[in-house]
PDB file of C-alpha atoms in Angstrom:
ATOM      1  CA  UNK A  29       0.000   0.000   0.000  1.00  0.00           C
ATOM      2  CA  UNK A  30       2.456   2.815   1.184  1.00  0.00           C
ATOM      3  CA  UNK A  31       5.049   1.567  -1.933  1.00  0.00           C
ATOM      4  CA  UNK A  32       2.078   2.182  -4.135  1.00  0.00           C
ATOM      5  CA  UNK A  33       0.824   5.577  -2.746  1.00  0.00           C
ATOM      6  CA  UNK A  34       4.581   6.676  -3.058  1.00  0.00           C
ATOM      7  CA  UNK A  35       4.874   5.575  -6.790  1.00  0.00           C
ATOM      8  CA  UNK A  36       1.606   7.082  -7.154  1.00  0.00           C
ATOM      9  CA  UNK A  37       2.839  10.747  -5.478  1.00  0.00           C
ATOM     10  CA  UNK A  38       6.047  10.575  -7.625  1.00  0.00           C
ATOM     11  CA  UNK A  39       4.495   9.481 -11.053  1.00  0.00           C
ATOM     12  CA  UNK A  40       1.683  12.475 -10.267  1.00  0.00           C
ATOM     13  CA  UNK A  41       4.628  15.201 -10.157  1.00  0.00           C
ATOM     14  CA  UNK A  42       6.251  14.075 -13.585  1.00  0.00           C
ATOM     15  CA  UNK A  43       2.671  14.119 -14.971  1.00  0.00           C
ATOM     16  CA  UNK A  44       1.110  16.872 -13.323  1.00  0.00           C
ATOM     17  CA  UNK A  45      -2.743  17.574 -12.272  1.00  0.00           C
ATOM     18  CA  UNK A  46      -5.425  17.398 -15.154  1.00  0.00           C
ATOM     19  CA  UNK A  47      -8.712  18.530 -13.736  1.00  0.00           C
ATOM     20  CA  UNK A  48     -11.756  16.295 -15.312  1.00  0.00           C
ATOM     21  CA  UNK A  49     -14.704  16.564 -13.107  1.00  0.00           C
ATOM     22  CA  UNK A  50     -16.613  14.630 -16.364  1.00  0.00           C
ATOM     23  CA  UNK A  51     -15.776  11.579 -14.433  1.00  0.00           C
ATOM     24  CA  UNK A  52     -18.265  12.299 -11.698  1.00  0.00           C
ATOM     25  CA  UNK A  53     -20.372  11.504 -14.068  1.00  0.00           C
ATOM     26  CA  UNK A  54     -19.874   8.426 -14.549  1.00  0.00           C
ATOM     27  CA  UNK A  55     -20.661   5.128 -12.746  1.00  0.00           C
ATOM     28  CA  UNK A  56     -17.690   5.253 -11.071  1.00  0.00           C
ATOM     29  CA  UNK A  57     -17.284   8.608 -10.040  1.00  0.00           C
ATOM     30  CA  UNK A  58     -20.760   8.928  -9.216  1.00  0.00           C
ATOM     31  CA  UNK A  59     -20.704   6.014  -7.072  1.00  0.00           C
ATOM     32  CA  UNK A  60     -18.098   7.690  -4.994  1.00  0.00           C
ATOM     33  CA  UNK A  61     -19.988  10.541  -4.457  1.00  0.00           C
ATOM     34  CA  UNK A  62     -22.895   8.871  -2.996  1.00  0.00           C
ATOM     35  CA  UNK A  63     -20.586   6.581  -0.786  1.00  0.00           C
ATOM     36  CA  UNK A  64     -18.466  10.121   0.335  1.00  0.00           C
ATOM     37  CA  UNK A  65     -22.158  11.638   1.160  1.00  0.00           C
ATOM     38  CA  UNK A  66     -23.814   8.460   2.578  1.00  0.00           C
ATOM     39  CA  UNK A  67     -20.589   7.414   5.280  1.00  0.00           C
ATOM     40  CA  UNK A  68     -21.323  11.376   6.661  1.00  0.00           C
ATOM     41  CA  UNK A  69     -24.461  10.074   7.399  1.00  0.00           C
ATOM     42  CA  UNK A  70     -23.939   6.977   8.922  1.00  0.00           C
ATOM     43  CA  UNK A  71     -20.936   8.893  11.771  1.00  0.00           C
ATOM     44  CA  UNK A  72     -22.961  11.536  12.203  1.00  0.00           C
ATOM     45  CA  UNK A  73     -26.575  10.333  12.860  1.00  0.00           C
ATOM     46  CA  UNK A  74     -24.484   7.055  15.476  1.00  0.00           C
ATOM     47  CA  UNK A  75     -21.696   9.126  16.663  1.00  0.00           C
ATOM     48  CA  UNK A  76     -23.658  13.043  17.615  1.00  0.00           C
ATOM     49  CA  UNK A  77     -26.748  10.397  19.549  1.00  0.00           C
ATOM     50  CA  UNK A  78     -27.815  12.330  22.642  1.00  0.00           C
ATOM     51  CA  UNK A  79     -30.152  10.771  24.755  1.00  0.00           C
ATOM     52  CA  UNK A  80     -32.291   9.691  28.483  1.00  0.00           C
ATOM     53  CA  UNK A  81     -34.554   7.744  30.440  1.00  0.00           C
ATOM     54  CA  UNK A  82     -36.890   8.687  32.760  1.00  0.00           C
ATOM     55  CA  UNK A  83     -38.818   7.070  35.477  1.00  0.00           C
ATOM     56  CA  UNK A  84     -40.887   8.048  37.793  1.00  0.00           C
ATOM     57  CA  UNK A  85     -40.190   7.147  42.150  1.00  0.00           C
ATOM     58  CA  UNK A  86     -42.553   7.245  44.965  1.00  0.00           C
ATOM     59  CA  UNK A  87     -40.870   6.625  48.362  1.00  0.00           C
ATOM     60  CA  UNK A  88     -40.339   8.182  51.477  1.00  0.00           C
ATOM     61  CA  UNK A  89     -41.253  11.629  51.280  1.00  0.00           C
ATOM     62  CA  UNK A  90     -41.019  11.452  47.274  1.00  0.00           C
ATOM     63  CA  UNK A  91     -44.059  11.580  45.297  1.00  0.00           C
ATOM     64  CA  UNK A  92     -43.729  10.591  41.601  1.00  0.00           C
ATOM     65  CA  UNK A  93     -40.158  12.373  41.650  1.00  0.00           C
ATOM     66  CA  UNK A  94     -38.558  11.843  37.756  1.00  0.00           C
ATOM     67  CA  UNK A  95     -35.212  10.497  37.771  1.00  0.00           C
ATOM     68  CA  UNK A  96     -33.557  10.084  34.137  1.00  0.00           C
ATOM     69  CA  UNK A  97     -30.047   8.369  33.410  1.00  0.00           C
ATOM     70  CA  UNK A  98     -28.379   9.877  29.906  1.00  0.00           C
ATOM     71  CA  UNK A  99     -26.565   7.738  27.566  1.00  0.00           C
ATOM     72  CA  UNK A 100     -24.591   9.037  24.542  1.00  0.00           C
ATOM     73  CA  UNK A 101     -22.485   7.358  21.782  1.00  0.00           C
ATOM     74  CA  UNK A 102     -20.500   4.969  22.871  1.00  0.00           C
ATOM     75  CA  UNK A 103     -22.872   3.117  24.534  1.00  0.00           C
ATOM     76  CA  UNK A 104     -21.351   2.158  27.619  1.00  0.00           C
ATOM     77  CA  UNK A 105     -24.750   2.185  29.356  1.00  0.00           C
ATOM     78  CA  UNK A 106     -23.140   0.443  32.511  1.00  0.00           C
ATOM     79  CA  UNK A 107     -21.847   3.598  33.488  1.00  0.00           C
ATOM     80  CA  UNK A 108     -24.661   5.297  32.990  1.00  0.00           C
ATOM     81  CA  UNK A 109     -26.824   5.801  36.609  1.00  0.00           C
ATOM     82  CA  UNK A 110     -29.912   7.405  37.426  1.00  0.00           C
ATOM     83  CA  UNK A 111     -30.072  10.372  39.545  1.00  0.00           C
ATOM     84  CA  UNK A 112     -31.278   9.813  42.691  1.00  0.00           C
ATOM     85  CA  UNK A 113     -35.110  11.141  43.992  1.00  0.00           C
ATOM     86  CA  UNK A 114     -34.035  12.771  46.336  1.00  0.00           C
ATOM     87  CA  UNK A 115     -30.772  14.188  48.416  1.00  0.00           C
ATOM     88  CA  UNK A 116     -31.644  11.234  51.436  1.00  0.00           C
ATOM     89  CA  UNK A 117     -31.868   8.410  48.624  1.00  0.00           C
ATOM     90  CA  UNK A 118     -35.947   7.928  49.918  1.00  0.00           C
ATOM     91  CA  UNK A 119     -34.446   7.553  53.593  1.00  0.00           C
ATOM     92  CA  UNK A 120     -31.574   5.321  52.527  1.00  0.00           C
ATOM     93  CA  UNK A 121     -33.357   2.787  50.785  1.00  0.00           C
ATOM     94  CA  UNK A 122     -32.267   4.039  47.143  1.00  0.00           C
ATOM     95  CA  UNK A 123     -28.496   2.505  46.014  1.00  0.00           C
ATOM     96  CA  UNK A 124     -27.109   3.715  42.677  1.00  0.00           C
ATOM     97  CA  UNK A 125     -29.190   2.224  40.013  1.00  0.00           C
ATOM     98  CA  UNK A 126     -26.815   1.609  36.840  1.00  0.00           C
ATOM     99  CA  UNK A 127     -27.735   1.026  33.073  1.00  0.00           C
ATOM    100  CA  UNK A 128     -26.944  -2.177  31.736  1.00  0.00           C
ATOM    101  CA  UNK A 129     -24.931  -3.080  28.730  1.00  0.00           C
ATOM    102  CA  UNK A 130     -21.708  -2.094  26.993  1.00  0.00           C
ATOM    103  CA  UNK A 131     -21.910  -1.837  23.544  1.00  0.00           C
ATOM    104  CA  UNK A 132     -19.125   0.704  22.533  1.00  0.00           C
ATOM    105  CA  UNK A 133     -17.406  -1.915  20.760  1.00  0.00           C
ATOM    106  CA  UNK A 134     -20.041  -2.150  17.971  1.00  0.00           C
ATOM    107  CA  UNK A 135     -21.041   1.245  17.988  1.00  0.00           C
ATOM    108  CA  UNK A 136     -17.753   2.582  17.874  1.00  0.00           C
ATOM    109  CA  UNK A 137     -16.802   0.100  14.713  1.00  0.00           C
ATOM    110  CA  UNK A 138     -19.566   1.183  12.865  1.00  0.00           C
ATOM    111  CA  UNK A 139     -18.474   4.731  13.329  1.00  0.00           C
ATOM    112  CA  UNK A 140     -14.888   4.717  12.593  1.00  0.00           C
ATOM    113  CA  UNK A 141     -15.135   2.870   9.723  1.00  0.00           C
ATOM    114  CA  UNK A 142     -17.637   5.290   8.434  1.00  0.00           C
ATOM    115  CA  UNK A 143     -14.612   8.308   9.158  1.00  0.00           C
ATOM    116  CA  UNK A 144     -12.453   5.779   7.394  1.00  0.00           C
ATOM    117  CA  UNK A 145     -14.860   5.538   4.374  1.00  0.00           C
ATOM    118  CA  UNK A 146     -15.287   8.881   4.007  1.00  0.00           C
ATOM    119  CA  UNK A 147     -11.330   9.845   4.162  1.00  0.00           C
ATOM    120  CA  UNK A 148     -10.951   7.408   1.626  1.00  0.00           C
ATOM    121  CA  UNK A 149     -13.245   8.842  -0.531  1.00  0.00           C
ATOM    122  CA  UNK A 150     -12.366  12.013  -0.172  1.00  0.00           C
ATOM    123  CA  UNK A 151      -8.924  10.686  -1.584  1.00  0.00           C
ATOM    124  CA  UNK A 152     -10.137   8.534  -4.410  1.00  0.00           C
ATOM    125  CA  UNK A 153     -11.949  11.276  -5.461  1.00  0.00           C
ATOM    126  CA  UNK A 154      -9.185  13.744  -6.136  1.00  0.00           C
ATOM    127  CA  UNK A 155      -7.413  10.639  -8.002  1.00  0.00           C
ATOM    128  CA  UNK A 156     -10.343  10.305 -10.372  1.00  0.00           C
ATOM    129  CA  UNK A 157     -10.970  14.004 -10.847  1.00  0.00           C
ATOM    130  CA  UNK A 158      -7.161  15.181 -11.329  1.00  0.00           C
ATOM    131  CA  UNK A 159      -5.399  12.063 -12.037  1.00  0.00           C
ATOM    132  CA  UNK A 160      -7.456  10.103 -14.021  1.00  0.00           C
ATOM    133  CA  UNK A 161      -4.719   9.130 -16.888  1.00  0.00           C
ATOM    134  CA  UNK A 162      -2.161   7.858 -13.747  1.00  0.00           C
ATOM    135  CA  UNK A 163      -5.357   5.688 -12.870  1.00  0.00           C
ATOM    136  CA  UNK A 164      -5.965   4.062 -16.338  1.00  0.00           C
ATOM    137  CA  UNK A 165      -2.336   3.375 -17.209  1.00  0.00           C
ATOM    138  CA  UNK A 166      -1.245   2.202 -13.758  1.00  0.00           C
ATOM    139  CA  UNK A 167      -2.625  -0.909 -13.439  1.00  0.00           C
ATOM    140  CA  UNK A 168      -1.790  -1.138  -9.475  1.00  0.00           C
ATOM    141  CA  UNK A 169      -4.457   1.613  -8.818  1.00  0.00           C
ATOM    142  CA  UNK A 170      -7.619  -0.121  -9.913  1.00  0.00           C
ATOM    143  CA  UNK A 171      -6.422  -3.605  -8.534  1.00  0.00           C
ATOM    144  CA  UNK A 172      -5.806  -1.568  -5.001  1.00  0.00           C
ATOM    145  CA  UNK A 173      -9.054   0.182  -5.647  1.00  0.00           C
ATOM    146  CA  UNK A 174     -10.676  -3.155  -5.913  1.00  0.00           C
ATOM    147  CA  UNK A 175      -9.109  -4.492  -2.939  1.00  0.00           C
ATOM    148  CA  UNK A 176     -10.128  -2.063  -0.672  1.00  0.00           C
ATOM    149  CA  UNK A 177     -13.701  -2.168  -2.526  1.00  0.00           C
ATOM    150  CA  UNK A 178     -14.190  -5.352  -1.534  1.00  0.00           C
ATOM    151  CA  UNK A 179     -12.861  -5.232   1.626  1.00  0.00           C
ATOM    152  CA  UNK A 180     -15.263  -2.439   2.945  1.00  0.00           C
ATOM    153  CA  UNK A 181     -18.092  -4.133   1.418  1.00  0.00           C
ATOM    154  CA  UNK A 182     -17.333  -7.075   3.583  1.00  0.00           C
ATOM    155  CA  UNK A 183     -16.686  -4.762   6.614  1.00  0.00           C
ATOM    156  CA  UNK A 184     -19.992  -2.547   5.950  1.00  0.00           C
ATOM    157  CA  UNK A 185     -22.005  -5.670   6.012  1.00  0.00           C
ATOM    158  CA  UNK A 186     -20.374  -7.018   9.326  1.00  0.00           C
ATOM    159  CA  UNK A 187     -20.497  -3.254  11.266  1.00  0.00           C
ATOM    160  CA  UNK A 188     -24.222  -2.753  10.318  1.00  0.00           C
ATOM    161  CA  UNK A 189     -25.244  -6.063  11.510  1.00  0.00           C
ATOM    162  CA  UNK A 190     -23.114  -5.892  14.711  1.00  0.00           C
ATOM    163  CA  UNK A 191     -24.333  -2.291  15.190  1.00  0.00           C
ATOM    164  CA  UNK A 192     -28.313  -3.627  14.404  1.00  0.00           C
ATOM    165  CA  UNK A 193     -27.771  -6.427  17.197  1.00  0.00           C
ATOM    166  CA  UNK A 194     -26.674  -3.791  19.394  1.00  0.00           C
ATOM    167  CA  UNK A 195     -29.046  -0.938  18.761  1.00  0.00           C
ATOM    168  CA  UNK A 196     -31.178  -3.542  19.674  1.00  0.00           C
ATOM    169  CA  UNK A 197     -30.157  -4.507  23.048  1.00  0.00           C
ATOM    170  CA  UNK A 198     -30.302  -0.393  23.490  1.00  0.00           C
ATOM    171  CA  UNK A 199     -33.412  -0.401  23.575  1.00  0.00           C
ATOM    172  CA  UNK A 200     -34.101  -3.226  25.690  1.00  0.00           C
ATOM    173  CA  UNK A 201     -31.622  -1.828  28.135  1.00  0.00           C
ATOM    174  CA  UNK A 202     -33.219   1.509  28.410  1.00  0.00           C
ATOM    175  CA  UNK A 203     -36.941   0.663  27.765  1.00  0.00           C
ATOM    176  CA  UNK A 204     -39.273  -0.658  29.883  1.00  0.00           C
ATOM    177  CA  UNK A 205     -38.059  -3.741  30.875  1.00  0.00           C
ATOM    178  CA  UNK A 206     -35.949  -2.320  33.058  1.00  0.00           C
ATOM    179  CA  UNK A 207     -37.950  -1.763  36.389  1.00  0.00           C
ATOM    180  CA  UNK A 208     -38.015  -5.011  36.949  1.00  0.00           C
ATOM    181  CA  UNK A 209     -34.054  -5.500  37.387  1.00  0.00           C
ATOM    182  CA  UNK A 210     -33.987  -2.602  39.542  1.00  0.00           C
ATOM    183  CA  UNK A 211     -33.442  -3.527  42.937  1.00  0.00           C
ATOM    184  CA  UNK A 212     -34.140  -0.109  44.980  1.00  0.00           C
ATOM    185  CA  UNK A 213     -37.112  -0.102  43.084  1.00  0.00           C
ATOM    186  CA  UNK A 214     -38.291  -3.392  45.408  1.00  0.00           C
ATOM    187  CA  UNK A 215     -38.066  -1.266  48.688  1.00  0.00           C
ATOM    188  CA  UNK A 216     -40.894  -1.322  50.807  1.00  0.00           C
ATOM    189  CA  UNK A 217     -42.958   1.442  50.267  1.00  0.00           C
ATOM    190  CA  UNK A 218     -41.030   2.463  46.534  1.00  0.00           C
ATOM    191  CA  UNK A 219     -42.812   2.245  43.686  1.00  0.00           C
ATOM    192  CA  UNK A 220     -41.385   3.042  40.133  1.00  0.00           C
ATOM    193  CA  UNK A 221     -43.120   3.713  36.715  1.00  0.00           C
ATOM    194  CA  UNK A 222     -41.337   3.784  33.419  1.00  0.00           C
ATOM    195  CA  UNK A 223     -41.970   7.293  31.957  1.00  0.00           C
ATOM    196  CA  UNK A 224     -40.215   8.416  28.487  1.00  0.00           C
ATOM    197  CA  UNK A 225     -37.008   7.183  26.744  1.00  0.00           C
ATOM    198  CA  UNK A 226     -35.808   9.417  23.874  1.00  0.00           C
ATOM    199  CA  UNK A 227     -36.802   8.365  20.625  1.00  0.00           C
ATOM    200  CA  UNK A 228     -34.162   6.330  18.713  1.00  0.00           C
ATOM    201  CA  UNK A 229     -35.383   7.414  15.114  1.00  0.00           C
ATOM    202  CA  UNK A 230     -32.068   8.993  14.446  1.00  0.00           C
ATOM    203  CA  UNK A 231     -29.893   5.202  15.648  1.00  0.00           C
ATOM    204  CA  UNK A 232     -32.643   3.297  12.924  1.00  0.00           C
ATOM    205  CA  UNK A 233     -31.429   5.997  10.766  1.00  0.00           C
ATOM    206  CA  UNK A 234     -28.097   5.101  11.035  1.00  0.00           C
ATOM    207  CA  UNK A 235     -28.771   0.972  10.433  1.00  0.00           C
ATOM    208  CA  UNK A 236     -30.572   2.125   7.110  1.00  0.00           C
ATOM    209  CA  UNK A 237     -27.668   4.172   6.170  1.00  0.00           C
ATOM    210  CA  UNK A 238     -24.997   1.295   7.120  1.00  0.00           C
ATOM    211  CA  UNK A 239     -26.937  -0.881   4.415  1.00  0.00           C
ATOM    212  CA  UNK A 240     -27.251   1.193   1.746  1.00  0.00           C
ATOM    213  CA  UNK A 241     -23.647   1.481   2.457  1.00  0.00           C
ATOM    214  CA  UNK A 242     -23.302  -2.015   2.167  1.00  0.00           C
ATOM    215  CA  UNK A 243     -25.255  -2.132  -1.123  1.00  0.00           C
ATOM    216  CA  UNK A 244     -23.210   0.867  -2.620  1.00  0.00           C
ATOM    217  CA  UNK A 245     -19.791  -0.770  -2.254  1.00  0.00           C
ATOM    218  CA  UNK A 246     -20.690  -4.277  -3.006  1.00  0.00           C
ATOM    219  CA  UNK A 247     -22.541  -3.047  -6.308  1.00  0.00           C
ATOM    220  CA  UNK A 248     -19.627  -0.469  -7.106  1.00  0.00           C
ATOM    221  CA  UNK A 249     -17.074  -3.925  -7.078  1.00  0.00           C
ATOM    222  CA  UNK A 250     -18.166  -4.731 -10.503  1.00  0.00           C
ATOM    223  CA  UNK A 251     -17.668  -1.086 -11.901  1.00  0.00           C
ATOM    224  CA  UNK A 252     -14.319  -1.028 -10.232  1.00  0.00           C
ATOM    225  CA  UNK A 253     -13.326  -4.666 -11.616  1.00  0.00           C
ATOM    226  CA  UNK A 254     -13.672  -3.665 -15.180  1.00  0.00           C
ATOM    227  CA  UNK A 255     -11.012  -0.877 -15.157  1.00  0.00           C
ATOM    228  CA  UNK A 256      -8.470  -3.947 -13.980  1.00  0.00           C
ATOM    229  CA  UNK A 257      -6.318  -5.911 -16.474  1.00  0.00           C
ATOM    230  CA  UNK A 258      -8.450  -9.480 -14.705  1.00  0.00           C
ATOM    231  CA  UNK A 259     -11.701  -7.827 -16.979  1.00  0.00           C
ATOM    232  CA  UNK A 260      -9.298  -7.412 -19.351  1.00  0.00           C
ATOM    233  CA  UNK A 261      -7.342 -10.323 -19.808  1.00  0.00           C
ATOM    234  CA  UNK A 262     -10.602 -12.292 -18.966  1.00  0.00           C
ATOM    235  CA  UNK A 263     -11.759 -10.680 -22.119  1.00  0.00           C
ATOM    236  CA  UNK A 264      -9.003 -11.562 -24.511  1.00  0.00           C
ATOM    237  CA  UNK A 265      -9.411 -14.822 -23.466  1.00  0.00           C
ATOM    238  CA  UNK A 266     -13.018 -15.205 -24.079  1.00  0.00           C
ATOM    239  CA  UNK A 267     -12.441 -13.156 -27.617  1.00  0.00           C
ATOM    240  CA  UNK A 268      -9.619 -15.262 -28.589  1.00  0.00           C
ATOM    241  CA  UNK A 269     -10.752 -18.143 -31.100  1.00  0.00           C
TER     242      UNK A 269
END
């Protein structure tokens, strides 16, 4: 990889830049484009997530007193805890009441891939605008093209399945189900009610945007193929008689 970028920084000086945005226009530029504009998309709507639970505590001098927990991006909802009723903890029967679930690991993948993608991008782009002739007579560019095609099609498909299973478990972890794990919440004389979580349209978001990701690369391997001397020689062989 780095021998090839540094043949491919030397060969551009000798050359020089030729500007040709006509290649946006087609499938292969274009393609870029929308995989450049769709990773912003997937970071941004996983990695800016804001969000909080609420419940609702009567105990000891507390009537129906709201006590939320936030969670962000990472994930790491087990160190997340809910802020307590009230500054005596409903007379000492209240303990810190955590979150449950880490799932940084899978949220964080999805994301910096995404910021990978879109670097990459960004730098196949100003190959194909400005040096498009180095990229059709070099014919270690479209084979490393098609490598790392293929290998972020493979890793979209595995990030935004792994990040599905876990946006998942989010919302089991910070829904409803969760009174019933919470111990202070079996005090004598404590009752909880679930009350609001934040709405999670902008996490499905991301999972939509993760597989039209997925579609975008694995489609754009065949349009990346043909500029490689394999579609070539594979059609010299099927020409010759």
């Amino acid at each position: 990889w780095c021998g090839s970028l540094l043949e491919f920084l030397v060969s551009s000086r000798m050359t020089g830049l030729r500007v040709d945005f006509g290649f946006l226009l087609e499938p292969l530029g274009f393609i870029k484009v929308l995989q450049w504009i769709f990773s912003i998309f997937a970071f941004a709507t996983c990695g800016g997530f804001q969000g909080e639970t609420t419940l609702l505590v009567s105990c000891k001098g507390v009537v129906n007193k709201t006590v939320t927990a936030a969670f962000a991006y990472p994930f790491r909802l087990n160190t997340v805890v809910f802020s307590a009723p009230d500054p005596k903890h409903c007379g000492g029967t209240w303990t810190d009441v955590y979150l449950v679930g880490n799932f940084s690991s899978a949220a964080q993948f999805f994301v910096t891939l995404a910021v990978l993608v879109f670097l990459y991008c960004i730098a196949a782009l100003v190959v194909y605008i400005g040096y498009k002739h180095l990229y059709q007579q070099n014919s270690k560019f479209p084979l490393t093209d098609l490598a790392v095609t293929v290998i972020t099609a493979f890793l979209w498909l595995v990030s935004t399945f792994a990040w599905a299973k876990a946006l998942a478990d989010i919302k089991m972890s910070t829904g409803t189900s969760i009174i019933p794990g919470i111990e202070s919440c079996k005090a004598p004389g404590t009752t909880c009610r679930f009350a609001s979580v934040t709405s999670m349209r902008t996490l499905n978001v991301s999972v939509v945007f993760g597989l039209l990701n997925m579609v975008l690369w694995g489609g754009n391997i065949w349009f990346v193929y043909k500029d490689t001397n394999l579609h070539k020689q594979s059609n010299r062989i099927s020409q010759s008689p």
